Short mmCIF file of C-alpha atoms in Angstrom, two decimals:
data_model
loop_
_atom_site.label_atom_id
_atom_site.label_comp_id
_atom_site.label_asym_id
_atom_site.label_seq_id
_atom_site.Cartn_x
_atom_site.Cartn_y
_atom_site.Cartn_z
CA UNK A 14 219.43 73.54 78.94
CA UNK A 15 218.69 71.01 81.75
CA UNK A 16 220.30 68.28 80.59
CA UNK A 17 224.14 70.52 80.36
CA UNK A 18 222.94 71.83 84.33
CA UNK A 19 222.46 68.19 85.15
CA UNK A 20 225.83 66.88 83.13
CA UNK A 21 227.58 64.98 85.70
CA UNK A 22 230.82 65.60 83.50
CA UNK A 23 230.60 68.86 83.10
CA UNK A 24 229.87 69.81 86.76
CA UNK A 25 232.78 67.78 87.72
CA UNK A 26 234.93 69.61 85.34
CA UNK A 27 233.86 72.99 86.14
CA UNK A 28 234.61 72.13 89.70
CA UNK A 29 237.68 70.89 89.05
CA UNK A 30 239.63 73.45 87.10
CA UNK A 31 238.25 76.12 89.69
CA UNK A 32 239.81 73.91 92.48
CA UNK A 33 242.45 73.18 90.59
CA UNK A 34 243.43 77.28 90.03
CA UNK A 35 241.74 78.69 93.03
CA UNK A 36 245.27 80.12 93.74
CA UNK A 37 245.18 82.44 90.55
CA UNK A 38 241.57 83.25 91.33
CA UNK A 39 242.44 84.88 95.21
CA UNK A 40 245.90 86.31 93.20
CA UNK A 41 243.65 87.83 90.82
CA UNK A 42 241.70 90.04 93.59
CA UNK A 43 245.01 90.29 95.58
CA UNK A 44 245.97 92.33 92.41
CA UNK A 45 243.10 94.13 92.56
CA UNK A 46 242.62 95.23 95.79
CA UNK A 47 246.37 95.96 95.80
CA UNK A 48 245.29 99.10 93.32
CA UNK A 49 243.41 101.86 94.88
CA UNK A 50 240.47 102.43 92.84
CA UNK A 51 238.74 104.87 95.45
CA UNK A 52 235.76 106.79 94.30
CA UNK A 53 236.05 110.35 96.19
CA UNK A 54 233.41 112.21 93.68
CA UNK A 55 233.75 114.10 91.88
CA UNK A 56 236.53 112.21 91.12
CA UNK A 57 238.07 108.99 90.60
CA UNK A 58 241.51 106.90 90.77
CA UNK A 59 240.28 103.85 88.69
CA UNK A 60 242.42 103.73 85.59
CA UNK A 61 245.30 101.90 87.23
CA UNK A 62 243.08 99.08 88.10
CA UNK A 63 240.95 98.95 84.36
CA UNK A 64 244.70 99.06 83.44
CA UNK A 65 245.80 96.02 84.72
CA UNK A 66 242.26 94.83 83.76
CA UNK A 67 242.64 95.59 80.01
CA UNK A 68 246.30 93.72 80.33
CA UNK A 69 244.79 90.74 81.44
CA UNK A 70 242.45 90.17 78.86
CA UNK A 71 244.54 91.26 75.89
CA UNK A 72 246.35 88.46 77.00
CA UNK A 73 243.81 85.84 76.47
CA UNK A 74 243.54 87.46 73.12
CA UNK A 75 240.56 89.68 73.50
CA UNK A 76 240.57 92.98 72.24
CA UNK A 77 240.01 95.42 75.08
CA UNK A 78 238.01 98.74 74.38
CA UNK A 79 239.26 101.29 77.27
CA UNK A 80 236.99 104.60 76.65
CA UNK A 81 236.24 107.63 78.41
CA UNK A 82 232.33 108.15 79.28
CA UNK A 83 233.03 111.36 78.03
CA UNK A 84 232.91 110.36 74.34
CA UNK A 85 229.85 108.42 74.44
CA UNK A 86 227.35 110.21 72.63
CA UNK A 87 224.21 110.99 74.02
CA UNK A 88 225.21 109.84 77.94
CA UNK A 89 225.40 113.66 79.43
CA UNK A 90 221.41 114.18 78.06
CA UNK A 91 220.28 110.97 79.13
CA UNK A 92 217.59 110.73 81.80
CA UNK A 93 219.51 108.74 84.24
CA UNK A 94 222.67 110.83 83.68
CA UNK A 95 223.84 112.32 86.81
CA UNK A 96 225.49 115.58 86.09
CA UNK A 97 228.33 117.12 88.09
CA UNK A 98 230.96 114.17 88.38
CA UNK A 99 234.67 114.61 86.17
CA UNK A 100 236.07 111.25 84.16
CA UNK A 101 239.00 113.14 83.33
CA UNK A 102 241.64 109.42 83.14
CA UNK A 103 238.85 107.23 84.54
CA UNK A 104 237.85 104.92 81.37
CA UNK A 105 235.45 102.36 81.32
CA UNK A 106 236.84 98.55 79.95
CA UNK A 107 234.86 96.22 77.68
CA UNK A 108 235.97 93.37 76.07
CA UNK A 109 234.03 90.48 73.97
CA UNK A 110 234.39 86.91 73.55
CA UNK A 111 232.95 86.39 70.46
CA UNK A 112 230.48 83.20 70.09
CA UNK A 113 229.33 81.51 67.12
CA UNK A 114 226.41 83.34 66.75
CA UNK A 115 223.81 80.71 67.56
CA UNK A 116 223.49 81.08 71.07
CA UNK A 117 222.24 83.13 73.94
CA UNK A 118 224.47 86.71 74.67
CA UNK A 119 225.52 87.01 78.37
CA UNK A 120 227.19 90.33 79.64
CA UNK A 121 229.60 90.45 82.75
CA UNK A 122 229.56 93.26 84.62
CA UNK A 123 230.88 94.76 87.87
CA UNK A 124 232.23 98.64 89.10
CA UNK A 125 235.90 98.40 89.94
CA UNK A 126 235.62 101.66 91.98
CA UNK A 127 235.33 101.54 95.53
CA UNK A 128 234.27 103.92 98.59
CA UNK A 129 237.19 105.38 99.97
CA UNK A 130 239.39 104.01 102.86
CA UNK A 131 237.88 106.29 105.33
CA UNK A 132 238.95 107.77 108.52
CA UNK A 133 238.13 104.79 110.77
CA UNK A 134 241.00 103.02 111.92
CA UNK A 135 241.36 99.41 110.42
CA UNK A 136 243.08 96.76 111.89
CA UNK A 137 244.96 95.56 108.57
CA UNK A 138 246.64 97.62 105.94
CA UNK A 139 243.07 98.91 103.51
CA UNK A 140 245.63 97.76 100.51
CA UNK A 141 247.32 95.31 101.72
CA UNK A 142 245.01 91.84 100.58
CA UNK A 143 245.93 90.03 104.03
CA UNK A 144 244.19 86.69 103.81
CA UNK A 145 243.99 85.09 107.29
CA UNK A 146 241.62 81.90 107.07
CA UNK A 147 238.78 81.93 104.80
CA UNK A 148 239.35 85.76 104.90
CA UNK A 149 241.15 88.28 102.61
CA UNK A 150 241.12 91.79 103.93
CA UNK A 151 240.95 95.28 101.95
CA UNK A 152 239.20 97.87 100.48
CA UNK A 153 236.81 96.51 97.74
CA UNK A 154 237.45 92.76 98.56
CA UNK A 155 233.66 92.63 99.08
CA UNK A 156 232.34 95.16 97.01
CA UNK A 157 233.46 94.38 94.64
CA UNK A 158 237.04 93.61 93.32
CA UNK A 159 235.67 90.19 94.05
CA UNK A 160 233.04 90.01 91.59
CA UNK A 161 235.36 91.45 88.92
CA UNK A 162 238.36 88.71 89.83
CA UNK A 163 235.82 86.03 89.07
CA UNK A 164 234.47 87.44 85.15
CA UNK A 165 238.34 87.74 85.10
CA UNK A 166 239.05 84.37 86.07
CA UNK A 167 236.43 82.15 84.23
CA UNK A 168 237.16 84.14 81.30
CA UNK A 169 240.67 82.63 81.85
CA UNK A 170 238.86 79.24 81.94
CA UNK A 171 237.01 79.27 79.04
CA UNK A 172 240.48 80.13 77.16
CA UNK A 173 242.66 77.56 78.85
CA UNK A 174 240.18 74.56 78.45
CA UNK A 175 239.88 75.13 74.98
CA UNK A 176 236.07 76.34 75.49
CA UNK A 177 233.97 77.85 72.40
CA UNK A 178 230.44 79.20 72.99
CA UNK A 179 227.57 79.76 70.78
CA UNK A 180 226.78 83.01 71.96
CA UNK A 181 228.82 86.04 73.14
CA UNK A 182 230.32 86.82 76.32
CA UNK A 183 230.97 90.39 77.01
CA UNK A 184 233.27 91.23 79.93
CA UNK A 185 232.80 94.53 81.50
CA UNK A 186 234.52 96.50 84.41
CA UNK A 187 232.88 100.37 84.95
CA UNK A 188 233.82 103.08 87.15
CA UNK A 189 232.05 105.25 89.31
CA UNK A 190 228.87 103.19 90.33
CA UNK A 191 229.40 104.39 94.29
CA UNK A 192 227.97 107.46 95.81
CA UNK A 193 224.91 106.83 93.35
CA UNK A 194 226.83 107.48 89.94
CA UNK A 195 226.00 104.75 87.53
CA UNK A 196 227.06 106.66 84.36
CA UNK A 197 229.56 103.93 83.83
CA UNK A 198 226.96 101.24 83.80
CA UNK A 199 224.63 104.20 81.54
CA UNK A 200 227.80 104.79 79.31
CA UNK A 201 228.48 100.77 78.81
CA UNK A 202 224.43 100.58 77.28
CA UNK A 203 225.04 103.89 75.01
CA UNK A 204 228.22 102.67 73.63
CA UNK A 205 226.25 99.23 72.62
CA UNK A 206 227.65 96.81 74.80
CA UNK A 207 224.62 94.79 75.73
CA UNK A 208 223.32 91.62 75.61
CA UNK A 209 220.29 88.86 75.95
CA UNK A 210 221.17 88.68 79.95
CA UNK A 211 223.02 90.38 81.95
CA UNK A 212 224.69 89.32 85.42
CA UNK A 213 226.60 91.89 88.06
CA UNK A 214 228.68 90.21 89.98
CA UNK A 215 227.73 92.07 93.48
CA UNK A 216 228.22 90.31 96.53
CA UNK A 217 224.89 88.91 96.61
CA UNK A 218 226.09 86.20 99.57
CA UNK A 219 225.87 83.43 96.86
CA UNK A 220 221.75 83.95 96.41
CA UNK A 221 220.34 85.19 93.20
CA UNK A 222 219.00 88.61 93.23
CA UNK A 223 216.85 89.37 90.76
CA UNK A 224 215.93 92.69 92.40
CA UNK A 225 217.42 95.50 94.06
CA UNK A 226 215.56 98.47 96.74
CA UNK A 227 216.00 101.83 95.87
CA UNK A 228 217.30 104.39 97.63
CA UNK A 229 217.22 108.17 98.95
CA UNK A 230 219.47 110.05 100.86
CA UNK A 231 218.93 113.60 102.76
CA UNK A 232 220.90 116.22 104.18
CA UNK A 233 218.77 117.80 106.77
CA UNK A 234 220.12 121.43 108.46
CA UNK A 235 218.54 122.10 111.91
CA UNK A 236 219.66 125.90 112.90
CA UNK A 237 218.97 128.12 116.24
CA UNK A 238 220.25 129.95 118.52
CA UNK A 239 223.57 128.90 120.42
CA UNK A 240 226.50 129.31 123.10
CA UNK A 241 226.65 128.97 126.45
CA UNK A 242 224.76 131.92 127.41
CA UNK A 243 221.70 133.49 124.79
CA UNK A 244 219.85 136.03 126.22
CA UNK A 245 221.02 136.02 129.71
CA UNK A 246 219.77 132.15 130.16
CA UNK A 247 221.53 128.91 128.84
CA UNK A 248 221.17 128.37 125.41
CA UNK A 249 218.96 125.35 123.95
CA UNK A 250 220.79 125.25 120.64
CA UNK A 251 219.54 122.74 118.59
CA UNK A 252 219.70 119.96 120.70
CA UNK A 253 215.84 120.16 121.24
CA UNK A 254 215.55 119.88 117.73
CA UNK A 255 217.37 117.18 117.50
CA UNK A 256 215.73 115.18 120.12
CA UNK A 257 212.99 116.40 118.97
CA UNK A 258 213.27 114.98 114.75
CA UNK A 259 214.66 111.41 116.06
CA UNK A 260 211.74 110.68 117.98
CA UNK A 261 209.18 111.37 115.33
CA UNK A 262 211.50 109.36 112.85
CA UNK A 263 210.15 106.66 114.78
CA UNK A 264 206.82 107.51 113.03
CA UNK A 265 207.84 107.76 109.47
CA UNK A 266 209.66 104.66 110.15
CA UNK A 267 206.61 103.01 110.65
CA UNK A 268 204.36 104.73 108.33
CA UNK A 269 206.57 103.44 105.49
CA UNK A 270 206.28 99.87 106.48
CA UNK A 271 202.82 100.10 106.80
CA UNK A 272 201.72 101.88 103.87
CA UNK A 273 204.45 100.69 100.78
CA UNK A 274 203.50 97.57 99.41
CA UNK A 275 205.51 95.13 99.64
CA UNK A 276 207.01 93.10 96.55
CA UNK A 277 207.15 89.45 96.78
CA UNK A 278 210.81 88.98 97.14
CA UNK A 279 211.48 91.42 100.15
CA UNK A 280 209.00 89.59 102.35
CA UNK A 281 210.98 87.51 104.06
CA UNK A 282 212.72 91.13 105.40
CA UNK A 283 211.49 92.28 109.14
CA UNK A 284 211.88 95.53 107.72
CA UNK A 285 211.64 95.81 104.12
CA UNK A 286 211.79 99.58 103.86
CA UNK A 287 214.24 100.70 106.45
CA UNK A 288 215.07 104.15 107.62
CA UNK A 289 218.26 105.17 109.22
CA UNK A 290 220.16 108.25 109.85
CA UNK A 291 223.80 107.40 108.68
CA UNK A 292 225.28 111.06 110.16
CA UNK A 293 224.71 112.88 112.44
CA UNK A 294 227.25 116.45 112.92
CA UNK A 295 227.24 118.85 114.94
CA UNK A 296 230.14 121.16 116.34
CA UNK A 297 234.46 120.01 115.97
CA UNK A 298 235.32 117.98 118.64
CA UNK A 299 238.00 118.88 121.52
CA UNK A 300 239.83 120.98 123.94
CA UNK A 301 240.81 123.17 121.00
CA UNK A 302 237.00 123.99 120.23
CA UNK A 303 235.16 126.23 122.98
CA UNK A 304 232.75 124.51 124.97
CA UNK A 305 229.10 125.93 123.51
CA UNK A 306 225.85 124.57 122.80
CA UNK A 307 225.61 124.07 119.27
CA UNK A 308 223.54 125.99 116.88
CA UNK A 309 224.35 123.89 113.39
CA UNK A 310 223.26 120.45 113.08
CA UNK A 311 223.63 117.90 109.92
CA UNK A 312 221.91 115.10 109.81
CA UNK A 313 221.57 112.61 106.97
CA UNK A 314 218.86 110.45 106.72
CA UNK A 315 218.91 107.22 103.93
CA UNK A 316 215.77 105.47 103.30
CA UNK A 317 214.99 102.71 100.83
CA UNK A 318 211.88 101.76 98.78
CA UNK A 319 210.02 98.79 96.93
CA UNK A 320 209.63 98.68 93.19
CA UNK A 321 207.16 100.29 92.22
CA UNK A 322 207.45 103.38 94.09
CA UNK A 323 208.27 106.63 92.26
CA UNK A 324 210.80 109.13 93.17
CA UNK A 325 207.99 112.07 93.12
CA UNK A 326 205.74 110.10 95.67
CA UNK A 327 208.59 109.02 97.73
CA UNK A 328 209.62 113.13 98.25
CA UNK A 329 205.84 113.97 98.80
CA UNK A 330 205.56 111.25 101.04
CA UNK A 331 208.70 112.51 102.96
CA UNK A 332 208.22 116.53 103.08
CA UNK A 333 204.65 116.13 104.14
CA UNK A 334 205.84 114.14 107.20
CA UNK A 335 208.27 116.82 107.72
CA UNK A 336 206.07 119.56 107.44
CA UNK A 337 203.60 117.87 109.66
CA UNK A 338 206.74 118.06 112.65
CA UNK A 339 206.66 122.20 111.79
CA UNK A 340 203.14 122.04 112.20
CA UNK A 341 202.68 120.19 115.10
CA UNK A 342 201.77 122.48 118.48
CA UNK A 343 205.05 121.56 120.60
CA UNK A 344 206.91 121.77 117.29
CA UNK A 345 210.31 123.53 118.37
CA UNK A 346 210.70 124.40 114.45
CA UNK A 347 209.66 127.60 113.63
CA UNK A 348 210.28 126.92 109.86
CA UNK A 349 210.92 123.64 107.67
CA UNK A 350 214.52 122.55 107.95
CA UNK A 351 216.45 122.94 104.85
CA UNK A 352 216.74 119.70 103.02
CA UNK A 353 219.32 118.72 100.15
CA UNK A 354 219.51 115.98 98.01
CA UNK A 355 223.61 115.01 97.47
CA UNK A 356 222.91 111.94 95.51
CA UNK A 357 220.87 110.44 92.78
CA UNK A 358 217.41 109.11 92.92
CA UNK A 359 218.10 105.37 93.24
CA UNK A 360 214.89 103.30 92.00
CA UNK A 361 214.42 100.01 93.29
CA UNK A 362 213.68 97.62 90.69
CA UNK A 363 212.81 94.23 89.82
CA UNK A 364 212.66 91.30 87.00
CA UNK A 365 210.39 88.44 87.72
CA UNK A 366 211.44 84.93 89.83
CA UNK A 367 210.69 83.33 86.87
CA UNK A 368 212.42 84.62 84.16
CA UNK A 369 215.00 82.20 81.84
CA UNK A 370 218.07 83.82 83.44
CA UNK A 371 216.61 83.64 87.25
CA UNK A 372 215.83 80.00 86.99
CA UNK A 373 218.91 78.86 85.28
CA UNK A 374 220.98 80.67 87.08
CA UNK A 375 219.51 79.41 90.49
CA UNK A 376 219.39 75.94 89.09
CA UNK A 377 222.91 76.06 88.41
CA UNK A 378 223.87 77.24 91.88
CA UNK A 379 221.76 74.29 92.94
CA UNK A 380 224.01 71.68 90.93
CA UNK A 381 227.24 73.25 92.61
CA UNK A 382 226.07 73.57 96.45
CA UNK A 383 223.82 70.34 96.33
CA UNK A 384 220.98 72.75 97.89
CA UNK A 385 218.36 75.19 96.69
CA UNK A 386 219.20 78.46 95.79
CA UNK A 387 217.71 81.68 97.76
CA UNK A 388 216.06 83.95 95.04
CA UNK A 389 215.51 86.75 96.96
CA UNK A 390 215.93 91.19 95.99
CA UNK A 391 219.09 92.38 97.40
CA UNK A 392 219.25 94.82 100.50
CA UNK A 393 220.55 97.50 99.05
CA UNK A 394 220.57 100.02 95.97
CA UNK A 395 222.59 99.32 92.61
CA UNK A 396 223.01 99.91 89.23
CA UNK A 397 220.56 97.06 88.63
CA UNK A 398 217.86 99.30 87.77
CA UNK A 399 219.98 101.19 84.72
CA UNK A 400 219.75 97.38 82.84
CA UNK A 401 216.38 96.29 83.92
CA UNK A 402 214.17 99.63 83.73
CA UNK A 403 216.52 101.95 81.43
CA UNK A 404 217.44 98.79 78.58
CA UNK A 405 215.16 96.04 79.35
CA UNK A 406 217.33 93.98 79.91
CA UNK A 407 216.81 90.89 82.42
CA UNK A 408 219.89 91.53 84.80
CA UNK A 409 220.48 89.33 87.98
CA UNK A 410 223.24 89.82 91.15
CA UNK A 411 225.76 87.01 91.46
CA UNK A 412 228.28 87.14 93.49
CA UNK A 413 230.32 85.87 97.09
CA UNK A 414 229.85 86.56 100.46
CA UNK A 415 231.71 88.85 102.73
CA UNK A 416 231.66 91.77 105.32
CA UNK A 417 231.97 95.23 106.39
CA UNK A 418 231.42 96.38 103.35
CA UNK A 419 232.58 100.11 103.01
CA UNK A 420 233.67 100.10 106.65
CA UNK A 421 236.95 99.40 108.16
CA UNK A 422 238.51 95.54 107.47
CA UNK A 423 236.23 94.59 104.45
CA UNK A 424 236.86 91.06 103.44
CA UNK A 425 235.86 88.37 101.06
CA UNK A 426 235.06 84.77 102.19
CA UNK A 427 237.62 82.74 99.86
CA UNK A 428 235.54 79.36 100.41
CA UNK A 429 232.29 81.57 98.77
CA UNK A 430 234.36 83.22 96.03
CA UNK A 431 235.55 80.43 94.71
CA UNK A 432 231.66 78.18 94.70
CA UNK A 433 230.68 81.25 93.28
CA UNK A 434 233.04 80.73 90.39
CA UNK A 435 231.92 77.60 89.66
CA UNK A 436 228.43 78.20 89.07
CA UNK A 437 229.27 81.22 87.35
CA UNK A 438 231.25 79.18 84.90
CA UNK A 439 229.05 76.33 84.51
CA UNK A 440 226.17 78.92 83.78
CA UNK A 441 228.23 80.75 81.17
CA UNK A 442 228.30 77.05 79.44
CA UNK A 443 224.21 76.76 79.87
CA UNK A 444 223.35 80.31 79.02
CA UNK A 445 225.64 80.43 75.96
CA UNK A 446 225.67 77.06 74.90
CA UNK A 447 228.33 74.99 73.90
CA UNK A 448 229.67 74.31 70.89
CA UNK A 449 231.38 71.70 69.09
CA UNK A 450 235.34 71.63 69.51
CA UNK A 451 238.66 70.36 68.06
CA UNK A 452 240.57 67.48 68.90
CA UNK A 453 242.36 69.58 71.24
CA UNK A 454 239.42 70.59 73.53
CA UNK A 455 239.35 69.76 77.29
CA UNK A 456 235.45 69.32 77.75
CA UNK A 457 234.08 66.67 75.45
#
């Protein structure tokens, strides 16, 4: 395998064709982003996009398999099936390029759902696929119509340049992996779409990220007593509640960083195992509403975990710090707040540095940038885990870099989409192997 990474032919070749049809890579995701594929659970607009998808690859001669989640048997009594969404039109696409049987199995896979527009005002059109500079604007540039573009495109490459592997490449594009769904990644293992590796093409800022942090998200109700007047004296409401909760946070904060250990490839993080509160609602806003103190709060607090940790430790860690605020002698909560769970459990997971797919993978990013790869866990939760702890099998994250992901003018940096293509393609010829080719072949 070193010797094809360190081909001076093929890395020139690789690097040329991408050059060479950058323009139908960024026309690719133009497409894409172009085609609302929001993810508003519990349902979904992403068949127009798997759609145009499916069309694509027909067309390289592939035989695309569009299916609903809904006739895979045995997903709804899985253990990582999360109950209450609808995939009424919403199919999941597969497709596989068929090898000669004699190499290594690699499976593409991304979500082409996205988060919603949102109600924050953007300064470009959320559909629109503006590129100004080295930036093209939209919803799901980033995250991750991106990713999906590139499978797309070197699957393209492979065809035009006359490219036949020894093993198979599977091409998949699953719906309704935001807001902590992952049945389509569950629903793509059932059905028997797998493989000896796996990559999802995330934007993982062109690093390789064999790991992912998990997740857990709470909706926290503080009630009492409000208006202006309560009792002949101004009303407190829950504003010393409030106050109250965000100033111990502080604590749990810190008691997570110092007690969870940490796993070798979040320790270059500050904070490793953050914890935020993403929302924070109280009464409607305006002249219309009467001026009160309010007595309804929302808050909802997201905090992430290491490998390793369980979800039943990580809720006993949190209610006993919560109990410990009722407890406590200034304590203005007279009972626990009510707490809700609106998403999944998200386990972080992990496969190790060294594994075949890591290494190759980061020495093929090597032989495109001319430097060393960063092999570091991703900052975020995925559906990483549903390959690496539900299938066992080694999955990385490969993908471009970007911004304001799921906020207001997303974008893609063009200049990282298209390096990531390249190493992307030349570790599809690596993984899978090459294999001997008629007269008309491209690549000797």
């Amino acid at each position: 395998m070193s010797i094809l990474i360190s081909d001076p032919d093929l890395k020139e070749q690789v690097c040329a064709y991408v050059d060479r049809q950058a323009p139908r890579l960024i026309q690719i995701i133009q497409d894409l982003v172009r085609i609302p594929s929001e993810n508003m659970p519990p349902f979904g607009a992403e068949s127009a996009c798997q759609q145009y998808l499916a069309r694509a690859l027909s067309n390289l001669g592939l035989e695309p398999d569009l299916y609903s989640l809904d006739e895979v048997p045995g997903l709804s009594v899985h253990p990582l099936y999360f109950a209450g969404r609808n995939y009424t039109n919403r199919p999941n696409l597969v497709a596989r390029k068929a090898g000669a049987g004699v190499g290594r199995s690699l499976l593409l896979s991304g979500h082409i759902d996205t988060v919603p527009r949102g109600s924050e005002s953007w300064t470009r059109e959320p559909f629109g696929a503006e590129v100004q500079g080295n930036r093209l604007f939209g919803r799901g540039a980033n995250d991750m119509k991106g990713g999906i573009a590139t499978n797309l495109f070197v699957l393209e490459a492979l065809s035009e340049l006359n490219v036949s592997l020894a093993g198979d490449l599977i091409f998949e594009s699953v719906i309704d992996e935001e807001f902590g769904g992952s049945n389509g990644t569950l629903a793509g293992r059932l059905r028997g779409f797998n493989a000896d590796a796996a990559i999802i093409s995330e934007p993982s800022f062109l690093r390789v990220c064999p790991a992912q942090r998990g997740g857990r998200t709470a909706h926290i109700l503080l009630q009492a007593a409000g208006g202006v007047l309560h009792e002949g004296k101004l009303g407190t409401g829950i504003v010393e509640q409030l106050s109250f909760f965000l100033e111990k946070l502080k604590a749990f904060a810190e008691q997570r960083r110092s007690r969870v250990r940490m796993h070798e490839l979040y320790r270059h993080h500050v904070d490793p195992v953050p914890v935020n509160v993403t929302k924070i609602i109280t009464s409607p806003w305006g002249t219309s509403e009467p001026i009160t103190i309010p007595e309804r709060c929302q808050i909802e607090l997201y905090w992430q975990t290491m490998p390793g940790e369980t979800q039943a430790e990580v809720e006993a860690e949190f209610f006993a710090w919560l109990d410990s605020l009722v407890n406590q002698p200034n304590s203005p909560f007279s009972e626990r707040p009510d707490v809700t769970f609106p998403i999944r459990w998200l386990p972080a997971s992990a496969i190790s540095k060294d594994a075949p797919l890591v290494s190759e993978l980061a020495a093929c990013a090597a032989a495109i940038s001319g430097e060393a790869a960063p092999i570091v866990g991703i900052e975020g939760p995925c559906d990483l885990y549903v390959f690496q702890q539900g299938f066992g099998i080694p999955a990385v994250l490969w993908g471009a870099k970007g911004a304001n992901t799921h906020g207001s003018d997303e974008y893609l940096e063009i200049d990282s989409v298209i390096q990531a293509a390249k190493t992307l393609l030349l570790f599809i010829c690596v993984w899978g192997g090459l294999q001997s080719r008629g007269p008309d072949a491209v690549w000797p």
